[in-house]
Tab-separated table of C-alpha atoms in Angstrom:
chain	number	residue	atom	x	y	z
Y	218	UNK	CA	-11.865	14.807	-127.513
Y	219	UNK	CA	-11.656	12.662	-124.483
Y	220	UNK	CA	-10.223	13.555	-121.034
Y	221	UNK	CA	-6.926	11.806	-121.482
Y	222	UNK	CA	-6.362	13.613	-124.717
Y	223	UNK	CA	-6.981	16.921	-122.924
Y	224	UNK	CA	-4.435	16.188	-120.128
Y	225	UNK	CA	-1.815	15.243	-122.666
Y	226	UNK	CA	-2.484	18.404	-124.622
Y	227	UNK	CA	-1.979	20.642	-121.438
Y	228	UNK	CA	1.364	19.051	-120.542
Y	229	UNK	CA	2.645	18.106	-117.028
Y	230	UNK	CA	0.127	18.503	-113.984
Y	231	UNK	CA	1.088	21.342	-111.543
Y	232	UNK	CA	-1.493	20.764	-108.740
Y	233	UNK	CA	0.660	18.275	-106.778
Y	234	UNK	CA	3.524	20.726	-106.406
Y	235	UNK	CA	1.213	23.431	-105.212
Y	236	UNK	CA	-0.214	21.186	-102.489
Y	237	UNK	CA	3.187	20.084	-101.269
Y	238	UNK	CA	4.428	23.637	-100.863
Y	239	UNK	CA	1.411	24.614	-98.838
Y	240	UNK	CA	1.887	21.667	-96.551
Y	241	UNK	CA	5.457	22.566	-95.892
Y	242	UNK	CA	4.575	26.129	-95.041
Y	243	UNK	CA	1.870	24.990	-92.619
Y	244	UNK	CA	4.224	22.517	-90.891
Y	245	UNK	CA	6.859	25.188	-90.418
Y	246	UNK	CA	4.325	27.564	-88.909
Y	247	UNK	CA	3.040	24.810	-86.588
Y	248	UNK	CA	6.529	23.998	-85.437
Y	249	UNK	CA	7.100	27.627	-84.588
Y	250	UNK	CA	3.919	27.840	-82.577
Y	251	UNK	CA	4.787	24.619	-80.687
Y	252	UNK	CA	8.252	25.940	-79.912
Y	253	UNK	CA	6.837	29.194	-78.601
Y	254	UNK	CA	4.268	27.271	-76.454
Y	255	UNK	CA	6.932	24.934	-75.090
Y	256	UNK	CA	9.128	27.852	-74.205
Y	257	UNK	CA	6.296	29.583	-72.420
Y	258	UNK	CA	5.343	26.349	-70.599
Y	259	UNK	CA	8.925	25.767	-69.494
Y	260	UNK	CA	9.029	29.244	-68.036
Y	261	UNK	CA	5.819	28.660	-66.134
Y	262	UNK	CA	7.025	25.313	-64.811
Y	263	UNK	CA	10.325	26.816	-63.775
Y	264	UNK	CA	8.536	29.610	-61.987
Y	265	UNK	CA	6.287	27.069	-60.239
Y	266	UNK	CA	9.289	24.977	-59.207
Y	267	UNK	CA	11.065	28.022	-57.820
Y	268	UNK	CA	7.914	29.016	-55.963
Y	269	UNK	CA	7.565	25.530	-54.501
Y	270	UNK	CA	11.180	25.484	-53.375
Y	271	UNK	CA	10.808	28.895	-51.794
Y	272	UNK	CA	7.549	27.852	-50.143
Y	273	UNK	CA	9.015	24.594	-48.887
Y	274	UNK	CA	11.932	26.413	-47.318
Y	275	UNK	CA	10.059	29.339	-45.885
Y	276	UNK	CA	10.421	29.936	-42.137
Y	277	UNK	CA	7.545	28.361	-40.213
Y	278	UNK	CA	6.200	29.026	-36.759
Y	279	UNK	CA	6.421	26.347	-34.062
Y	280	UNK	CA	5.446	26.295	-30.426
Y	281	UNK	CA	8.320	25.917	-27.994
Y	282	UNK	CA	8.228	24.894	-24.352
Y	283	UNK	CA	8.900	27.555	-21.772
Y	284	UNK	CA	10.422	27.195	-18.324
Y	285	UNK	CA	7.734	26.472	-15.726
Y	286	UNK	CA	7.993	27.083	-12.002
Y	287	UNK	CA	6.658	25.246	-8.964
Y	288	UNK	CA	5.333	22.278	-10.891
Y	289	UNK	CA	3.935	19.472	-8.693
Y	290	UNK	CA	4.627	15.932	-9.863
Y	291	UNK	CA	1.752	13.714	-8.815
Y	292	UNK	CA	1.202	9.989	-9.278
Y	293	UNK	CA	-2.325	8.654	-9.612
Y	294	UNK	CA	-3.552	5.544	-7.882
Y	295	UNK	CA	-6.901	3.804	-7.602
Y	296	UNK	CA	-7.831	1.760	-4.565
Y	297	UNK	CA	-10.235	1.140	-1.718
Y	298	UNK	CA	-10.808	2.193	1.871
Y	299	UNK	CA	-9.461	-0.368	4.319
Y	300	UNK	CA	-8.734	-0.673	8.037
Y	301	UNK	CA	-5.237	-1.113	9.416
Y	302	UNK	CA	-6.511	-3.101	12.432
Y	303	UNK	CA	-9.500	-5.391	11.829
Y	304	UNK	CA	-10.374	-8.370	14.012
Y	305	UNK	CA	-12.930	-11.143	14.103
Y	306	UNK	CA	-13.416	-11.894	17.781
Y	307	UNK	CA	-15.180	-14.728	19.553
Y	308	UNK	CA	-15.115	-16.914	22.666
Y	309	UNK	CA	-12.295	-19.289	23.541
Y	310	UNK	CA	-14.836	-21.823	24.816
Y	311	UNK	CA	-18.134	-23.135	23.529
Y	312	UNK	CA	-21.566	-22.713	25.106
Y	313	UNK	CA	-24.945	-21.044	24.564
Y	314	UNK	CA	-24.954	-17.318	23.800
Y	315	UNK	CA	-27.157	-15.684	26.446
Y	316	UNK	CA	-26.230	-11.959	26.295
Y	317	UNK	CA	-25.465	-9.503	23.470
Y	318	UNK	CA	-24.587	-5.912	24.283
Y	319	UNK	CA	-23.394	-4.547	20.912
Y	320	UNK	CA	-24.551	-4.477	17.328
Y	321	UNK	CA	-23.522	-3.388	13.840
Y	322	UNK	CA	-22.244	0.187	13.727
Y	323	UNK	CA	-21.787	0.609	17.491
Y	324	UNK	CA	-18.681	2.324	18.834
Y	325	UNK	CA	-17.249	0.481	21.838
Y	326	UNK	CA	-14.393	1.170	24.230
Y	327	UNK	CA	-11.615	-1.120	25.353
Y	328	UNK	CA	-12.837	-3.576	28.028
Y	329	UNK	CA	-16.530	-3.003	27.329
Y	330	UNK	CA	-18.643	-6.179	27.643
Y	331	UNK	CA	-19.962	-7.244	24.248
Y	332	UNK	CA	-21.495	-10.691	24.914
Y	333	UNK	CA	-21.727	-13.524	27.453
Y	334	UNK	CA	-22.151	-17.295	27.361
Y	335	UNK	CA	-24.107	-19.474	29.782
Y	336	UNK	CA	-21.830	-19.879	32.814
Y	337	UNK	CA	-23.691	-21.814	35.569
Y	338	UNK	CA	-21.626	-24.955	35.023
Y	339	UNK	CA	-18.380	-23.032	35.068
Y	340	UNK	CA	-19.439	-21.064	38.139
Y	341	UNK	CA	-19.897	-24.389	39.950
Y	342	UNK	CA	-16.371	-25.405	38.931
Y	343	UNK	CA	-15.068	-22.114	40.236
Y	344	UNK	CA	-16.856	-22.673	43.564
Y	345	UNK	CA	-15.378	-26.165	43.812
Y	346	UNK	CA	-11.897	-24.836	43.066
Y	347	UNK	CA	-12.367	-22.099	45.652
Y	348	UNK	CA	-13.319	-24.734	48.296
Y	349	UNK	CA	-10.251	-26.801	47.385
Y	350	UNK	CA	-8.159	-23.682	47.824
Y	351	UNK	CA	-9.613	-23.101	51.292
Y	352	UNK	CA	-8.871	-26.722	52.224
Y	353	UNK	CA	-5.303	-26.355	51.059
Y	354	UNK	CA	-4.894	-23.173	53.088
Y	355	UNK	CA	-6.310	-25.005	56.176
Y	356	UNK	CA	-3.903	-27.871	55.614
Y	357	UNK	CA	-1.058	-25.367	55.618
Y	358	UNK	CA	-2.191	-24.018	58.979
Y	359	UNK	CA	-2.525	-27.539	60.431
Y	360	UNK	CA	0.900	-28.505	59.126
Y	361	UNK	CA	2.363	-25.376	60.730
Y	362	UNK	CA	0.761	-26.330	64.072
Y	363	UNK	CA	2.057	-29.903	63.822
Y	364	UNK	CA	5.540	-28.567	63.150
Y	365	UNK	CA	5.398	-26.323	66.182
Y	366	UNK	CA	4.236	-29.204	68.370
Y	367	UNK	CA	6.938	-31.508	67.020
Y	368	UNK	CA	9.580	-28.865	67.686
Y	369	UNK	CA	8.292	-28.413	71.244
Y	370	UNK	CA	8.347	-32.175	71.871
Y	371	UNK	CA	11.838	-32.373	70.417
Y	372	UNK	CA	13.053	-29.585	72.702
Y	373	UNK	CA	11.561	-31.397	75.711
Y	374	UNK	CA	13.127	-34.712	74.716
Y	375	UNK	CA	16.488	-33.032	74.123
Y	376	UNK	CA	16.449	-31.514	77.611
Y	377	UNK	CA	15.392	-34.857	79.212
Y	378	UNK	CA	18.069	-36.716	77.341
Y	379	UNK	CA	20.699	-34.181	78.392
Y	380	UNK	CA	19.767	-34.565	82.076
Y	381	UNK	CA	19.654	-38.354	82.010
Y	382	UNK	CA	22.970	-38.593	80.242
Y	383	UNK	CA	24.445	-36.421	82.993
Y	384	UNK	CA	22.846	-38.605	85.696
Y	385	UNK	CA	23.983	-41.848	84.159
Y	386	UNK	CA	27.558	-40.595	84.320
Y	387	UNK	CA	27.106	-40.273	88.099
Y	388	UNK	CA	25.309	-43.622	88.277
Y	389	UNK	CA	22.103	-41.999	89.506
Y	390	UNK	CA	19.989	-43.530	86.681
Y	391	UNK	CA	20.572	-46.719	84.850
Y	392	UNK	CA	22.133	-46.937	81.436
Y	393	UNK	CA	18.885	-48.278	80.006
Y	394	UNK	CA	17.023	-45.149	81.074
Y	395	UNK	CA	19.705	-43.002	79.419
Y	396	UNK	CA	19.413	-44.976	76.196
Y	397	UNK	CA	15.614	-44.584	76.205
Y	398	UNK	CA	16.027	-40.840	76.632
Y	399	UNK	CA	18.451	-40.711	73.705
Y	400	UNK	CA	16.009	-42.737	71.585
Y	401	UNK	CA	13.095	-40.459	72.486
Y	402	UNK	CA	15.100	-37.420	71.353
Y	403	UNK	CA	15.851	-39.081	68.010
Y	404	UNK	CA	12.179	-39.911	67.524
Y	405	UNK	CA	11.220	-36.303	68.307
Y	406	UNK	CA	13.762	-35.038	65.767
Y	407	UNK	CA	12.292	-37.358	63.142
Y	408	UNK	CA	8.798	-36.101	63.983
Y	409	UNK	CA	10.016	-32.544	63.323
Y	410	UNK	CA	11.362	-33.610	59.920
Y	411	UNK	CA	8.038	-35.255	59.085
Y	412	UNK	CA	6.112	-32.174	60.143
Y	413	UNK	CA	8.418	-30.007	58.045
Y	414	UNK	CA	7.873	-32.204	54.971
Y	415	UNK	CA	4.115	-32.076	55.559
Y	416	UNK	CA	4.342	-28.280	55.349
Y	417	UNK	CA	6.179	-28.538	52.012
Y	418	UNK	CA	3.526	-30.952	50.747
Y	419	UNK	CA	0.737	-28.689	51.977
Y	420	UNK	CA	2.340	-25.722	50.223
Y	421	UNK	CA	2.493	-27.710	46.987
Y	422	UNK	CA	-1.151	-28.628	47.374
Y	423	UNK	CA	-1.979	-24.997	48.047
Y	424	UNK	CA	-0.127	-23.920	44.874
Y	425	UNK	CA	-2.016	-26.561	42.885
Y	426	UNK	CA	-5.350	-25.504	44.372
Y	427	UNK	CA	-4.583	-21.846	43.659
Y	428	UNK	CA	-3.611	-22.661	40.057
Y	429	UNK	CA	-6.766	-24.707	39.581
Y	430	UNK	CA	-8.841	-21.877	41.002
Y	431	UNK	CA	-7.163	-19.394	38.671
Y	432	UNK	CA	-7.760	-21.742	35.745
Y	433	UNK	CA	-11.446	-22.077	36.519
Y	434	UNK	CA	-11.717	-18.323	37.042
Y	435	UNK	CA	-10.054	-17.791	33.675
Y	436	UNK	CA	-12.431	-20.220	32.006
Y	437	UNK	CA	-15.295	-18.301	33.581
Y	438	UNK	CA	-13.923	-15.012	32.255
Y	439	UNK	CA	-13.662	-16.613	28.822
Y	440	UNK	CA	-17.442	-16.754	28.831
Y	441	UNK	CA	-17.515	-12.956	28.798
Y	442	UNK	CA	-16.461	-11.275	25.543
Y	443	UNK	CA	-14.967	-7.779	25.863
Y	444	UNK	CA	-13.653	-5.278	23.335
Y	445	UNK	CA	-9.862	-5.610	22.939
Y	446	UNK	CA	-9.535	-1.936	21.934
Y	447	UNK	CA	-11.588	1.137	21.110
Y	448	UNK	CA	-13.435	-0.008	18.021
Y	449	UNK	CA	-16.377	0.155	15.660
Y	450	UNK	CA	-18.525	-2.957	15.253
Y	451	UNK	CA	-18.590	-3.780	11.542
Y	452	UNK	CA	-20.693	-6.939	11.749
Y	453	UNK	CA	-22.406	-9.217	14.265
Y	454	UNK	CA	-22.357	-12.879	13.255
Y	455	UNK	CA	-24.473	-14.630	15.934
Y	456	UNK	CA	-27.849	-14.190	17.617
Y	457	UNK	CA	-29.065	-14.889	21.161
Y	458	UNK	CA	-29.572	-18.571	21.896
Y	459	UNK	CA	-26.981	-19.742	19.380
Y	460	UNK	CA	-24.702	-22.522	20.523
Y	461	UNK	CA	-21.230	-21.400	19.560
Y	462	UNK	CA	-18.022	-23.355	19.349
Y	463	UNK	CA	-14.639	-22.168	20.523
Y	464	UNK	CA	-13.253	-19.723	18.001
Y	465	UNK	CA	-16.517	-18.944	16.207
Y	466	UNK	CA	-16.559	-15.231	15.276
Y	467	UNK	CA	-19.208	-13.248	17.110
Y	468	UNK	CA	-18.244	-9.738	15.959
Y	469	UNK	CA	-16.055	-8.181	13.295
Y	470	UNK	CA	-14.624	-4.908	14.497
Y	471	UNK	CA	-12.011	-2.395	13.446
Y	472	UNK	CA	-9.867	-0.223	15.677
Y	473	UNK	CA	-11.138	3.331	15.868
Y	474	UNK	CA	-9.238	5.865	13.742
Y	475	UNK	CA	-7.176	3.241	11.919
Y	476	UNK	CA	-8.755	3.726	8.515
Y	477	UNK	CA	-6.442	4.006	5.543
Y	478	UNK	CA	-6.548	3.824	1.799
Y	479	UNK	CA	-5.048	0.938	-0.110
Y	480	UNK	CA	-4.027	2.348	-3.497
Y	481	UNK	CA	-2.719	0.407	-6.475
Y	482	UNK	CA	-0.129	2.325	-8.496
Y	483	UNK	CA	1.412	1.366	-11.830
Y	484	UNK	CA	4.975	0.149	-11.288
Y	485	UNK	CA	6.166	2.473	-14.050
Y	486	UNK	CA	5.043	5.464	-11.952
Y	487	UNK	CA	5.805	4.159	-8.468
Y	488	UNK	CA	9.581	4.606	-8.431
Y	489	UNK	CA	9.564	8.027	-6.738
Y	490	UNK	CA	6.958	7.207	-4.046
Y	491	UNK	CA	8.271	7.385	-0.476
Y	492	UNK	CA	6.797	7.189	3.012
Y	493	UNK	CA	5.554	10.520	4.331
Y	494	UNK	CA	4.693	12.099	0.967
Y	495	UNK	CA	1.552	14.223	0.736
Y	496	UNK	CA	-1.583	12.626	-0.716
Y	497	UNK	CA	-4.804	14.137	-2.044
Y	498	UNK	CA	-7.757	11.767	-2.069
Y	499	UNK	CA	-11.345	11.669	-3.223
Y	500	UNK	CA	-14.000	9.226	-2.099
Y	501	UNK	CA	-16.403	8.003	-4.717
Y	502	UNK	CA	-19.402	8.722	-2.478
Y	503	UNK	CA	-18.189	12.250	-1.669
Y	504	UNK	CA	-16.561	13.661	-4.824
Y	505	UNK	CA	-17.138	17.242	-3.701
Y	506	UNK	CA	-15.041	16.845	-0.541
Y	507	UNK	CA	-11.259	17.037	-0.389
Y	508	UNK	CA	-9.347	14.620	1.822
Y	509	UNK	CA	-5.617	14.612	2.484
Y	510	UNK	CA	-3.151	12.194	3.988
Y	511	UNK	CA	0.360	10.778	3.936
Y	512	UNK	CA	1.972	7.677	2.497
Y	513	UNK	CA	2.201	5.350	5.490
Y	514	UNK	CA	3.581	2.187	3.930
Y	515	UNK	CA	4.697	0.862	0.566
Y	516	UNK	CA	4.142	-2.795	-0.182
Y	517	UNK	CA	7.334	-4.804	-0.634
Y	518	UNK	CA	5.708	-7.080	-3.224
Y	519	UNK	CA	4.044	-6.003	-6.458
Y	520	UNK	CA	1.144	-7.773	-8.100
Y	521	UNK	CA	2.659	-10.087	-10.685
Y	522	UNK	CA	-0.395	-9.969	-12.927
Y	523	UNK	CA	-1.441	-6.314	-12.877
Y	524	UNK	CA	2.140	-5.056	-12.337
Y	525	UNK	CA	0.956	-2.641	-9.679
Y	526	UNK	CA	2.434	-1.649	-6.341
Y	527	UNK	CA	0.366	-1.389	-3.167
Y	528	UNK	CA	0.592	1.920	-1.335
Y	529	UNK	CA	-1.087	2.371	2.061
Y	530	UNK	CA	-2.215	5.883	2.944
Y	531	UNK	CA	-3.048	7.309	6.361
Y	532	UNK	CA	-5.700	10.028	6.195
Y	533	UNK	CA	-5.360	13.387	7.939
Y	534	UNK	CA	-9.077	14.220	7.894
Y	535	UNK	CA	-11.145	11.063	7.301
Y	536	UNK	CA	-14.942	11.386	7.455
Y	537	UNK	CA	-16.734	10.436	10.656
Y	538	UNK	CA	-18.208	7.331	9.080
Y	539	UNK	CA	-16.058	5.290	6.728
Y	540	UNK	CA	-17.249	2.441	4.522
Y	541	UNK	CA	-14.700	-0.294	3.988
Y	542	UNK	CA	-14.169	-1.293	0.395
Y	543	UNK	CA	-15.329	2.050	-1.027
Y	544	UNK	CA	-13.419	3.177	-4.089
Y	545	UNK	CA	-10.934	5.998	-3.510
Y	546	UNK	CA	-8.814	7.955	-5.974
Y	547	UNK	CA	-5.462	9.247	-4.759
Y	548	UNK	CA	-2.841	11.618	-6.095
Y	549	UNK	CA	0.572	11.277	-4.465
Y	550	UNK	CA	2.865	14.305	-4.725
Y	551	UNK	CA	6.280	12.754	-5.328
Y	552	UNK	CA	8.181	15.945	-6.205
Y	553	UNK	CA	7.893	19.725	-6.553
Y	554	UNK	CA	9.890	21.144	-9.464
Y	555	UNK	CA	11.158	24.685	-8.821
Y	556	UNK	CA	12.087	25.200	-12.500
Y	557	UNK	CA	11.444	22.726	-15.277
Y	558	UNK	CA	11.225	22.344	-19.051
Y	559	UNK	CA	8.307	20.055	-19.797
Y	560	UNK	CA	7.411	18.630	-23.213
Y	561	UNK	CA	4.504	16.394	-24.212
Y	562	UNK	CA	5.428	12.752	-24.468
Y	563	UNK	CA	3.849	12.732	-27.935
Y	564	UNK	CA	6.645	14.921	-29.390
Y	565	UNK	CA	9.408	12.593	-28.158
Y	566	UNK	CA	10.642	9.969	-30.594
Y	567	UNK	CA	12.182	6.743	-29.342
Y	568	UNK	CA	11.243	7.371	-25.719
Y	569	UNK	CA	12.337	4.396	-23.586
Y	570	UNK	CA	11.432	5.688	-20.161
Y	571	UNK	CA	14.798	7.389	-19.739
Y	572	UNK	CA	15.694	9.256	-22.920
Y	573	UNK	CA	14.476	10.130	-26.411
Y	574	UNK	CA	14.887	12.578	-29.300
Y	575	UNK	CA	13.192	15.977	-29.551
Y	576	UNK	CA	13.224	18.855	-32.026
Y	577	UNK	CA	15.008	21.979	-30.821
Y	578	UNK	CA	15.361	25.507	-32.151
Y	579	UNK	CA	18.961	26.725	-32.074
Y	580	UNK	CA	19.987	30.038	-33.671
Y	581	UNK	CA	16.718	30.114	-35.581
Y	582	UNK	CA	17.119	26.654	-37.115
Y	583	UNK	CA	15.735	23.220	-36.339
Y	584	UNK	CA	17.974	20.557	-34.791
Y	585	UNK	CA	17.475	17.032	-33.440
Y	586	UNK	CA	18.713	16.316	-29.914
Y	587	UNK	CA	18.936	13.215	-27.747
Y	588	UNK	CA	17.845	14.331	-24.265
Y	589	UNK	CA	17.288	12.642	-20.897
Y	590	UNK	CA	14.112	12.777	-18.853
Y	591	UNK	CA	13.184	12.233	-15.213
Y	592	UNK	CA	9.666	13.026	-14.011
Y	593	UNK	CA	6.366	12.665	-15.845
Y	594	UNK	CA	3.358	14.852	-15.052
Y	595	UNK	CA	-0.267	13.797	-14.847
Y	596	UNK	CA	-0.943	15.245	-18.317
Y	597	UNK	CA	1.838	13.133	-19.912
Y	598	UNK	CA	4.569	15.780	-20.079
Y	599	UNK	CA	8.201	14.856	-19.499
Y	600	UNK	CA	10.807	16.814	-17.561
Y	601	UNK	CA	14.036	17.318	-19.552
Y	602	UNK	CA	17.081	17.142	-17.283
Y	603	UNK	CA	20.030	16.770	-19.666
Y	604	UNK	CA	21.062	17.046	-23.316
Y	605	UNK	CA	20.068	20.636	-24.195
Y	606	UNK	CA	22.523	23.410	-25.127
Y	607	UNK	CA	22.099	26.578	-23.146
Y	608	UNK	CA	20.257	28.545	-25.849
Y	609	UNK	CA	18.131	25.701	-27.242
Y	610	UNK	CA	14.346	25.826	-27.176
Y	611	UNK	CA	12.366	22.596	-27.352
Y	612	UNK	CA	9.550	22.243	-29.876
Y	613	UNK	CA	6.356	21.476	-27.971
Y	614	UNK	CA	4.033	20.676	-30.870
Y	615	UNK	CA	4.929	18.659	-33.964
Y	616	UNK	CA	4.136	20.378	-37.266
Y	617	UNK	CA	4.459	19.120	-40.837
Y	618	UNK	CA	7.651	20.073	-42.640
Y	619	UNK	CA	10.037	19.812	-39.707
Y	620	UNK	CA	13.550	18.966	-40.866
Y	621	UNK	CA	17.120	19.631	-39.900
Y	622	UNK	CA	18.349	23.163	-40.622
Y	623	UNK	CA	15.017	24.732	-41.515
Y	624	UNK	CA	14.503	28.311	-40.430
Y	625	UNK	CA	12.024	28.716	-37.615
Y	626	UNK	CA	10.320	31.440	-35.726
Y	627	UNK	CA	8.985	30.489	-32.326
Y	628	UNK	CA	5.752	30.879	-30.413
Y	629	UNK	CA	5.620	30.334	-26.658
Y	630	UNK	CA	3.459	27.319	-25.892
Y	631	UNK	CA	0.586	27.933	-23.510
Y	632	UNK	CA	1.273	26.663	-19.980
Y	633	UNK	CA	-0.836	23.856	-18.675
């Protein structure tokens, strides 16, 4: 019997139904396991989400700024050593340089002779002017004598004329004699006027001779170069035997004790600088020494390229020897804060030089406040002057997770 005959003899096949039932049972069991796993996973995820929310809203610690006392506000400037009074001096005339009595680095006093030019030619002119002055003085004396003689002759002629006029009235002398006497008196009076004018002319000549003598004496003095003030010789420009022209510099000198520092300060920091403020300085060649001074002058014009203001500083204790052009660092104390809340500029958002926003702690929670500032310290901290409630503390160090309303516990920031 073949296989098909055997299947027909057994009747309908039952293996397919058995397989289908087993599959259904397995699928139901799998669905149950998946449901239980999903439920367990949902619980875990929910627990994780709750934990994350709790963690994200936990109180965090932040540093807050404390009130500081006696805080100096100093402005930094970089500059050079200069001299308030510096002069290049020379002769007002030209000639050969025959004497030099000072050199680089010498200290000289006012009126001290520094150099001389050849002066034989000028000395001869002075001698000639002196002789002309003597002649003019002699002419004055001669004119005085001539005036006296003319006055004496006039007095004699007046008396003779008076007598002859009296005699002619009595017909003792002729009328012609009386007229001659009158004429002689008139001539004598004219001679007195001439003698008087000669004195005026002689006086004018004397004044001219005296002025010429003074001029030549002055030109002779111009051949001697003297110190105009107590000074230090910074440089000598000529050597003996040089032929100099009028105005050529012979020495460069600076007035003693007129050294000062020329500091360049950023305009953004220069607004509070005033004359008389205390200055601490440090020379590049002497970094271990402390020098102090005062603001002596503030330039009225800023540099248009570097946007810096020039501040001139008078030293209280400059070194004995100063080198012009040496670099100097200065710190100008523009204010002294008795009590101040200072926050780093880095924690201020939207700072425009006048105001900005900071984080504050109020009643244990974070808040955002718009506050106003005034001074800025050397280490880039800003002084808050307005915008804080009475109990607010300012966050001094930005942390991650800062947001409005979050609970905070505070730590006092270390003072600088």
